[in-house]
Every structure is written in structure tokens, then in C-alpha cells.
Amino acid sequence: MLLSYRAVRVAAGATLLAFAGSNFAQSTTDEALDRAKQAKTLTDALAALGVTNPEPGNKVLLEAPDIVVIDRKFPVKVTSRMPGTDWVALFVERGTEPFVKLEEFPAGADRELSAEVRLPLTAKLRAVVRSGGKYYQVSREVKVATPAGKSK
């Protein structure tokens, strides 16, 4: 009887450790995301998410207008046609808050990120995709125009 009690205690302890480990892994991901959101440069935001040596993303589509009105929100859509994509992130290359959004995807899901962005100056948008443990990127410049009769 003592052995079965001990076996139950060991199994319960192992289950508790596995649960704690999965929560720890999740909080590490949350911490990385928080660091990316707080980053002041694009390099720091990418490093916070573990992005290293992103390759050109030939199967990543970044849709955004060519010209937008200063300080007005506009839609941006990123679509990954790469199998095995587990997340897509969007960044602004210029400015003090480069991180825009990160979307995670379960296996087999549509891999599309939509966001609304506001730019005070002409800047490049950069989409980064993680697929199969590798990183891929694509960028696009969005010009910012001031409406006639307005000055900044």
C-alpha cells in the first residue's frame, strides 16, 4: 500500500512540474512579446522575439497603401503563403515604437494578419514571418502626405 501511495505522489509531482514548466514557457513568450512592445528600435524589437538573419519572404504578401494622410489610420494586411507559418509580426522601421502587432497561428489555419497603422512620417513597414523555425521578411515604403492647407 505504501508503494502505491508513493507512486501516486511521484506521479502528482511530475504532473505539477510539467504544468509549471508549460506555464513558465508561456510566460517566457509573454515576456519576449512585452520586450518587443517596449523596444525603441527595430533591431531591439526583432532581437526580443528571437529573429535572426531573416531571409527574403517571396511567399509573404504585405498590402498597404502607397500614400496615406499624416496621422490617419490605414489598413495593413500581411498574408503568408508559406507552409508551417506559426506567427506573423508587423513593424514600422522608423519611429520610437517599431512593434505594431504579432499574430500566432495554429497548424492549418489561415495565416493572415490585419492591423491599422498610423504614421507621422514616411516609413517602411516590415513584415516578419516565422515558418519552420526560420525567419522571412518583406518590407514596403508608405509615403505620408500632408493635406493641402495644413502644415505640421
mmCIF file with all atom_site columns, C-alpha atoms in Angstrom:
data_model
loop_
_atom_site.group_PDB
_atom_site.id
_atom_site.type_symbol
_atom_site.label_atom_id
_atom_site.label_alt_id
_atom_site.label_comp_id
_atom_site.label_asym_id
_atom_site.label_entity_id
_atom_site.label_seq_id
_atom_site.pdbx_PDB_ins_code
_atom_site.Cartn_x
_atom_site.Cartn_y
_atom_site.Cartn_z
_atom_site.occupancy
_atom_site.B_iso_or_equiv
_atom_site.pdbx_formal_charge
_atom_site.auth_seq_id
_atom_site.auth_comp_id
_atom_site.auth_asym_id
_atom_site.auth_atom_id
_atom_site.pdbx_PDB_model_num
ATOM 1   C CA . MET A 1 1   ? 0.000  0.000  0.000   1.00 0.00 ? 1   MET A CA 1
ATOM 2   C CA . LEU A 1 2   ? 2.889  2.349  0.784   1.00 0.00 ? 2   LEU A CA 1
ATOM 3   C CA . LEU A 1 3   ? 4.398  1.838  -2.667  1.00 0.00 ? 3   LEU A CA 1
ATOM 4   C CA . SER A 1 4   ? 1.180  2.754  -4.445  1.00 0.00 ? 4   SER A CA 1
ATOM 5   C CA . TYR A 1 5   ? 0.850  5.865  -2.262  1.00 0.00 ? 5   TYR A CA 1
ATOM 6   C CA . ARG A 1 6   ? 4.428  6.834  -3.149  1.00 0.00 ? 6   ARG A CA 1
ATOM 7   C CA . ALA A 1 7   ? 3.769  6.172  -6.845  1.00 0.00 ? 7   ALA A CA 1
ATOM 8   C CA . VAL A 1 8   ? 0.737  8.466  -6.691  1.00 0.00 ? 8   VAL A CA 1
ATOM 9   C CA . ARG A 1 9   ? 2.807  11.200 -5.012  1.00 0.00 ? 9   ARG A CA 1
ATOM 10  C CA . VAL A 1 10  ? 5.557  10.887 -7.639  1.00 0.00 ? 10  VAL A CA 1
ATOM 11  C CA . ALA A 1 11  ? 3.035  10.993 -10.489 1.00 0.00 ? 11  ALA A CA 1
ATOM 12  C CA . ALA A 1 12  ? 1.291  14.005 -8.948  1.00 0.00 ? 12  ALA A CA 1
ATOM 13  C CA . GLY A 1 13  ? 4.625  15.773 -8.523  1.00 0.00 ? 13  GLY A CA 1
ATOM 14  C CA . ALA A 1 14  ? 5.613  15.076 -12.131 1.00 0.00 ? 14  ALA A CA 1
ATOM 15  C CA . THR A 1 15  ? 2.266  16.404 -13.341 1.00 0.00 ? 15  THR A CA 1
ATOM 16  C CA . LEU A 1 16  ? 2.690  19.547 -11.264 1.00 0.00 ? 16  LEU A CA 1
ATOM 17  C CA . LEU A 1 17  ? 6.209  20.097 -12.639 1.00 0.00 ? 17  LEU A CA 1
ATOM 18  C CA . ALA A 1 18  ? 5.016  19.599 -16.215 1.00 0.00 ? 18  ALA A CA 1
ATOM 19  C CA . PHE A 1 19  ? 2.207  22.113 -15.658 1.00 0.00 ? 19  PHE A CA 1
ATOM 20  C CA . ALA A 1 20  ? 4.579  24.615 -14.064 1.00 0.00 ? 20  ALA A CA 1
ATOM 21  C CA . GLY A 1 21  ? 7.020  24.154 -16.934 1.00 0.00 ? 21  GLY A CA 1
ATOM 22  C CA . SER A 1 22  ? 4.351  24.835 -19.549 1.00 0.00 ? 22  SER A CA 1
ATOM 23  C CA . ASN A 1 23  ? 3.294  27.982 -17.691 1.00 0.00 ? 23  ASN A CA 1
ATOM 24  C CA . PHE A 1 24  ? 6.925  29.059 -17.464 1.00 0.00 ? 24  PHE A CA 1
ATOM 25  C CA . ALA A 1 25  ? 7.367  28.580 -21.226 1.00 0.00 ? 25  ALA A CA 1
ATOM 26  C CA . GLN A 1 26  ? 4.222  30.629 -21.879 1.00 0.00 ? 26  GLN A CA 1
ATOM 27  C CA . SER A 1 27  ? 5.357  33.427 -19.583 1.00 0.00 ? 27  SER A CA 1
ATOM 28  C CA . THR A 1 28  ? 8.715  33.485 -21.380 1.00 0.00 ? 28  THR A CA 1
ATOM 29  C CA . THR A 1 29  ? 6.845  34.028 -24.646 1.00 0.00 ? 29  THR A CA 1
ATOM 30  C CA . ASP A 1 30  ? 4.766  36.744 -22.997 1.00 0.00 ? 30  ASP A CA 1
ATOM 31  C CA . GLU A 1 31  ? 7.944  38.372 -21.666 1.00 0.00 ? 31  GLU A CA 1
ATOM 32  C CA . ALA A 1 32  ? 9.516  38.348 -25.138 1.00 0.00 ? 32  ALA A CA 1
ATOM 33  C CA . LEU A 1 33  ? 6.389  39.959 -26.568 1.00 0.00 ? 33  LEU A CA 1
ATOM 34  C CA . ASP A 1 34  ? 6.427  42.595 -23.822 1.00 0.00 ? 34  ASP A CA 1
ATOM 35  C CA . ARG A 1 35  ? 10.091 43.363 -24.566 1.00 0.00 ? 35  ARG A CA 1
ATOM 36  C CA . ALA A 1 36  ? 9.283  43.699 -28.287 1.00 0.00 ? 36  ALA A CA 1
ATOM 37  C CA . LYS A 1 37  ? 6.425  46.105 -27.493 1.00 0.00 ? 37  LYS A CA 1
ATOM 38  C CA . GLN A 1 38  ? 8.703  48.217 -25.283 1.00 0.00 ? 38  GLN A CA 1
ATOM 39  C CA . ALA A 1 39  ? 11.632 48.257 -27.726 1.00 0.00 ? 39  ALA A CA 1
ATOM 40  C CA . LYS A 1 40  ? 12.643 51.674 -29.052 1.00 0.00 ? 40  LYS A CA 1
ATOM 41  C CA . THR A 1 41  ? 14.415 50.389 -32.173 1.00 0.00 ? 41  THR A CA 1
ATOM 42  C CA . LEU A 1 42  ? 13.529 47.828 -34.811 1.00 0.00 ? 42  LEU A CA 1
ATOM 43  C CA . THR A 1 43  ? 16.728 45.889 -34.081 1.00 0.00 ? 43  THR A CA 1
ATOM 44  C CA . ASP A 1 44  ? 15.786 45.593 -30.390 1.00 0.00 ? 44  ASP A CA 1
ATOM 45  C CA . ALA A 1 45  ? 12.202 44.544 -31.203 1.00 0.00 ? 45  ALA A CA 1
ATOM 46  C CA . LEU A 1 46  ? 13.404 41.815 -33.577 1.00 0.00 ? 46  LEU A CA 1
ATOM 47  C CA . ALA A 1 47  ? 16.003 40.620 -31.061 1.00 0.00 ? 47  ALA A CA 1
ATOM 48  C CA . ALA A 1 48  ? 13.358 40.419 -28.319 1.00 0.00 ? 48  ALA A CA 1
ATOM 49  C CA . LEU A 1 49  ? 11.388 37.976 -30.481 1.00 0.00 ? 49  LEU A CA 1
ATOM 50  C CA . GLY A 1 50  ? 14.471 35.934 -31.339 1.00 0.00 ? 50  GLY A CA 1
ATOM 51  C CA . VAL A 1 51  ? 14.515 36.941 -35.007 1.00 0.00 ? 51  VAL A CA 1
ATOM 52  C CA . THR A 1 52  ? 17.909 36.185 -36.505 1.00 0.00 ? 52  THR A CA 1
ATOM 53  C CA . ASN A 1 53  ? 19.009 36.501 -40.129 1.00 0.00 ? 53  ASN A CA 1
ATOM 54  C CA . PRO A 1 54  ? 15.598 36.842 -41.808 1.00 0.00 ? 54  PRO A CA 1
ATOM 55  C CA . GLU A 1 55  ? 15.624 35.793 -45.455 1.00 0.00 ? 55  GLU A CA 1
ATOM 56  C CA . PRO A 1 56  ? 13.580 37.431 -48.232 1.00 0.00 ? 56  PRO A CA 1
ATOM 57  C CA . GLY A 1 57  ? 9.965  36.302 -47.971 1.00 0.00 ? 57  GLY A CA 1
ATOM 58  C CA . ASN A 1 58  ? 8.963  35.516 -51.544 1.00 0.00 ? 58  ASN A CA 1
ATOM 59  C CA . LYS A 1 59  ? 5.698  33.947 -50.378 1.00 0.00 ? 59  LYS A CA 1
ATOM 60  C CA . VAL A 1 60  ? 4.804  36.745 -47.961 1.00 0.00 ? 60  VAL A CA 1
ATOM 61  C CA . LEU A 1 61  ? 2.434  39.473 -49.148 1.00 0.00 ? 61  LEU A CA 1
ATOM 62  C CA . LEU A 1 62  ? 2.394  42.896 -47.470 1.00 0.00 ? 62  LEU A CA 1
ATOM 63  C CA . GLU A 1 63  ? -0.570 45.011 -48.547 1.00 0.00 ? 63  GLU A CA 1
ATOM 64  C CA . ALA A 1 64  ? -0.631 48.711 -47.642 1.00 0.00 ? 64  ALA A CA 1
ATOM 65  C CA . PRO A 1 65  ? -1.460 51.947 -49.467 1.00 0.00 ? 65  PRO A CA 1
ATOM 66  C CA . ASP A 1 66  ? 1.352  53.731 -51.313 1.00 0.00 ? 66  ASP A CA 1
ATOM 67  C CA . ILE A 1 67  ? 0.378  57.128 -49.854 1.00 0.00 ? 67  ILE A CA 1
ATOM 68  C CA . VAL A 1 68  ? -1.528 57.931 -46.655 1.00 0.00 ? 68  VAL A CA 1
ATOM 69  C CA . VAL A 1 69  ? -2.642 61.120 -44.917 1.00 0.00 ? 69  VAL A CA 1
ATOM 70  C CA . ILE A 1 70  ? -0.498 62.161 -41.975 1.00 0.00 ? 70  ILE A CA 1
ATOM 71  C CA . ASP A 1 71  ? -1.627 60.753 -38.595 1.00 0.00 ? 71  ASP A CA 1
ATOM 72  C CA . ARG A 1 72  ? -4.669 58.946 -40.030 1.00 0.00 ? 72  ARG A CA 1
ATOM 73  C CA . LYS A 1 73  ? -5.110 55.217 -39.543 1.00 0.00 ? 73  LYS A CA 1
ATOM 74  C CA . PHE A 1 74  ? -4.886 52.995 -42.594 1.00 0.00 ? 74  PHE A CA 1
ATOM 75  C CA . PRO A 1 75  ? -5.303 49.224 -43.063 1.00 0.00 ? 75  PRO A CA 1
ATOM 76  C CA . VAL A 1 76  ? -2.374 46.856 -43.484 1.00 0.00 ? 76  VAL A CA 1
ATOM 77  C CA . LYS A 1 77  ? -2.638 43.160 -44.296 1.00 0.00 ? 77  LYS A CA 1
ATOM 78  C CA . VAL A 1 78  ? 0.105  40.534 -44.227 1.00 0.00 ? 78  VAL A CA 1
ATOM 79  C CA . THR A 1 79  ? -0.527 37.106 -45.738 1.00 0.00 ? 79  THR A CA 1
ATOM 80  C CA . SER A 1 80  ? 1.907  34.197 -45.563 1.00 0.00 ? 80  SER A CA 1
ATOM 81  C CA . ARG A 1 81  ? 1.652  31.504 -48.217 1.00 0.00 ? 81  ARG A CA 1
ATOM 82  C CA . MET A 1 82  ? 4.467  29.561 -46.608 1.00 0.00 ? 82  MET A CA 1
ATOM 83  C CA . PRO A 1 83  ? 3.535  26.189 -45.124 1.00 0.00 ? 83  PRO A CA 1
ATOM 84  C CA . GLY A 1 84  ? 4.408  25.843 -41.465 1.00 0.00 ? 84  GLY A CA 1
ATOM 85  C CA . THR A 1 85  ? 3.967  29.529 -40.622 1.00 0.00 ? 85  THR A CA 1
ATOM 86  C CA . ASP A 1 86  ? 3.320  29.774 -36.890 1.00 0.00 ? 86  ASP A CA 1
ATOM 87  C CA . TRP A 1 87  ? 3.447  33.563 -36.476 1.00 0.00 ? 87  TRP A CA 1
ATOM 88  C CA . VAL A 1 88  ? 3.476  36.817 -38.412 1.00 0.00 ? 88  VAL A CA 1
ATOM 89  C CA . ALA A 1 89  ? 4.657  40.149 -36.984 1.00 0.00 ? 89  ALA A CA 1
ATOM 90  C CA . LEU A 1 90  ? 4.392  43.702 -38.312 1.00 0.00 ? 90  LEU A CA 1
ATOM 91  C CA . PHE A 1 91  ? 6.857  46.526 -37.586 1.00 0.00 ? 91  PHE A CA 1
ATOM 92  C CA . VAL A 1 92  ? 7.454  50.151 -38.566 1.00 0.00 ? 92  VAL A CA 1
ATOM 93  C CA . GLU A 1 93  ? 11.116 50.717 -39.450 1.00 0.00 ? 93  GLU A CA 1
ATOM 94  C CA . ARG A 1 94  ? 11.097 54.392 -38.489 1.00 0.00 ? 94  ARG A CA 1
ATOM 95  C CA . GLY A 1 95  ? 9.984  55.771 -35.145 1.00 0.00 ? 95  GLY A CA 1
ATOM 96  C CA . THR A 1 96  ? 10.289 55.090 -31.455 1.00 0.00 ? 96  THR A CA 1
ATOM 97  C CA . GLU A 1 97  ? 7.679  52.316 -31.306 1.00 0.00 ? 97  GLU A CA 1
ATOM 98  C CA . PRO A 1 98  ? 8.573  49.859 -34.070 1.00 0.00 ? 98  PRO A CA 1
ATOM 99  C CA . PHE A 1 99  ? 6.381  46.942 -32.917 1.00 0.00 ? 99  PHE A CA 1
ATOM 100 C CA . VAL A 1 100 ? 2.840  47.004 -34.342 1.00 0.00 ? 100 VAL A CA 1
ATOM 101 C CA . LYS A 1 101 ? 1.344  43.525 -33.926 1.00 0.00 ? 101 LYS A CA 1
ATOM 102 C CA . LEU A 1 102 ? 2.118  39.811 -33.727 1.00 0.00 ? 102 LEU A CA 1
ATOM 103 C CA . GLU A 1 103 ? -0.390 37.112 -34.617 1.00 0.00 ? 103 GLU A CA 1
ATOM 104 C CA . GLU A 1 104 ? 0.157  33.417 -33.830 1.00 0.00 ? 104 GLU A CA 1
ATOM 105 C CA . PHE A 1 105 ? -1.447 30.631 -35.864 1.00 0.00 ? 105 PHE A CA 1
ATOM 106 C CA . PRO A 1 106 ? -2.283 27.001 -35.132 1.00 0.00 ? 106 PRO A CA 1
ATOM 107 C CA . ALA A 1 107 ? -1.346 24.412 -37.751 1.00 0.00 ? 107 ALA A CA 1
ATOM 108 C CA . GLY A 1 108 ? -3.570 24.552 -40.823 1.00 0.00 ? 108 GLY A CA 1
ATOM 109 C CA . ALA A 1 109 ? -5.064 27.973 -40.062 1.00 0.00 ? 109 ALA A CA 1
ATOM 110 C CA . ASP A 1 110 ? -5.210 30.883 -42.486 1.00 0.00 ? 110 ASP A CA 1
ATOM 111 C CA . ARG A 1 111 ? -2.036 32.840 -41.941 1.00 0.00 ? 111 ARG A CA 1
ATOM 112 C CA . GLU A 1 112 ? -3.151 36.444 -42.227 1.00 0.00 ? 112 GLU A CA 1
ATOM 113 C CA . LEU A 1 113 ? -2.514 39.455 -40.005 1.00 0.00 ? 113 LEU A CA 1
ATOM 114 C CA . SER A 1 114 ? -4.593 42.629 -40.255 1.00 0.00 ? 114 SER A CA 1
ATOM 115 C CA . ALA A 1 115 ? -3.797 45.861 -38.457 1.00 0.00 ? 115 ALA A CA 1
ATOM 116 C CA . GLU A 1 116 ? -4.479 49.571 -38.548 1.00 0.00 ? 116 GLU A CA 1
ATOM 117 C CA . VAL A 1 117 ? -1.381 51.734 -38.566 1.00 0.00 ? 117 VAL A CA 1
ATOM 118 C CA . ARG A 1 118 ? -0.836 55.463 -38.119 1.00 0.00 ? 118 ARG A CA 1
ATOM 119 C CA . LEU A 1 119 ? 2.344  57.114 -39.404 1.00 0.00 ? 119 LEU A CA 1
ATOM 120 C CA . PRO A 1 120 ? 3.546  60.658 -38.690 1.00 0.00 ? 120 PRO A CA 1
ATOM 121 C CA . LEU A 1 121 ? 6.303  60.392 -41.338 1.00 0.00 ? 121 LEU A CA 1
ATOM 122 C CA . THR A 1 122 ? 7.102  58.382 -44.447 1.00 0.00 ? 122 THR A CA 1
ATOM 123 C CA . ALA A 1 123 ? 8.370  54.991 -43.292 1.00 0.00 ? 123 ALA A CA 1
ATOM 124 C CA . LYS A 1 124 ? 8.874  51.382 -44.268 1.00 0.00 ? 124 LYS A CA 1
ATOM 125 C CA . LEU A 1 125 ? 6.588  48.697 -42.919 1.00 0.00 ? 125 LEU A CA 1
ATOM 126 C CA . ARG A 1 126 ? 8.259  45.348 -42.334 1.00 0.00 ? 126 ARG A CA 1
ATOM 127 C CA . ALA A 1 127 ? 6.501  42.005 -42.011 1.00 0.00 ? 127 ALA A CA 1
ATOM 128 C CA . VAL A 1 128 ? 8.407  39.122 -40.439 1.00 0.00 ? 128 VAL A CA 1
ATOM 129 C CA . VAL A 1 129 ? 7.178  35.531 -40.668 1.00 0.00 ? 129 VAL A CA 1
ATOM 130 C CA . ARG A 1 130 ? 8.386  32.516 -38.711 1.00 0.00 ? 130 ARG A CA 1
ATOM 131 C CA . SER A 1 131 ? 7.996  29.315 -40.702 1.00 0.00 ? 131 SER A CA 1
ATOM 132 C CA . GLY A 1 132 ? 9.675  26.011 -39.974 1.00 0.00 ? 132 GLY A CA 1
ATOM 133 C CA . GLY A 1 133 ? 11.905 27.652 -37.365 1.00 0.00 ? 133 GLY A CA 1
ATOM 134 C CA . LYS A 1 134 ? 13.306 30.159 -39.896 1.00 0.00 ? 134 LYS A CA 1
ATOM 135 C CA . TYR A 1 135 ? 12.502 33.830 -40.346 1.00 0.00 ? 135 TYR A CA 1
ATOM 136 C CA . TYR A 1 136 ? 11.431 35.566 -43.544 1.00 0.00 ? 136 TYR A CA 1
ATOM 137 C CA . GLN A 1 137 ? 10.747 39.238 -44.185 1.00 0.00 ? 137 GLN A CA 1
ATOM 138 C CA . VAL A 1 138 ? 9.277  41.648 -46.673 1.00 0.00 ? 138 VAL A CA 1
ATOM 139 C CA . SER A 1 139 ? 9.031  45.437 -46.492 1.00 0.00 ? 139 SER A CA 1
ATOM 140 C CA . ARG A 1 140 ? 7.200  48.248 -48.214 1.00 0.00 ? 140 ARG A CA 1
ATOM 141 C CA . GLU A 1 141 ? 7.534  52.023 -48.020 1.00 0.00 ? 141 GLU A CA 1
ATOM 142 C CA . VAL A 1 142 ? 4.432  54.056 -47.241 1.00 0.00 ? 142 VAL A CA 1
ATOM 143 C CA . LYS A 1 143 ? 4.621  57.761 -48.040 1.00 0.00 ? 143 LYS A CA 1
ATOM 144 C CA . VAL A 1 144 ? 2.869  60.212 -45.751 1.00 0.00 ? 144 VAL A CA 1
ATOM 145 C CA . ALA A 1 145 ? 1.239  63.277 -47.257 1.00 0.00 ? 145 ALA A CA 1
ATOM 146 C CA . THR A 1 146 ? 0.008  66.441 -45.575 1.00 0.00 ? 146 THR A CA 1
ATOM 147 C CA . PRO A 1 147 ? -3.404 67.608 -46.840 1.00 0.00 ? 147 PRO A CA 1
ATOM 148 C CA . ALA A 1 148 ? -3.401 70.901 -48.759 1.00 0.00 ? 148 ALA A CA 1
ATOM 149 C CA . GLY A 1 149 ? -3.718 73.897 -46.457 1.00 0.00 ? 149 GLY A CA 1
ATOM 150 C CA . LYS A 1 150 ? -2.298 72.048 -43.448 1.00 0.00 ? 150 LYS A CA 1
ATOM 151 C CA . SER A 1 151 ? 1.180  72.278 -42.095 1.00 0.00 ? 151 SER A CA 1
ATOM 152 C CA . LYS A 1 152 ? 2.893  70.453 -39.327 1.00 0.00 ? 152 LYS A CA 1
#
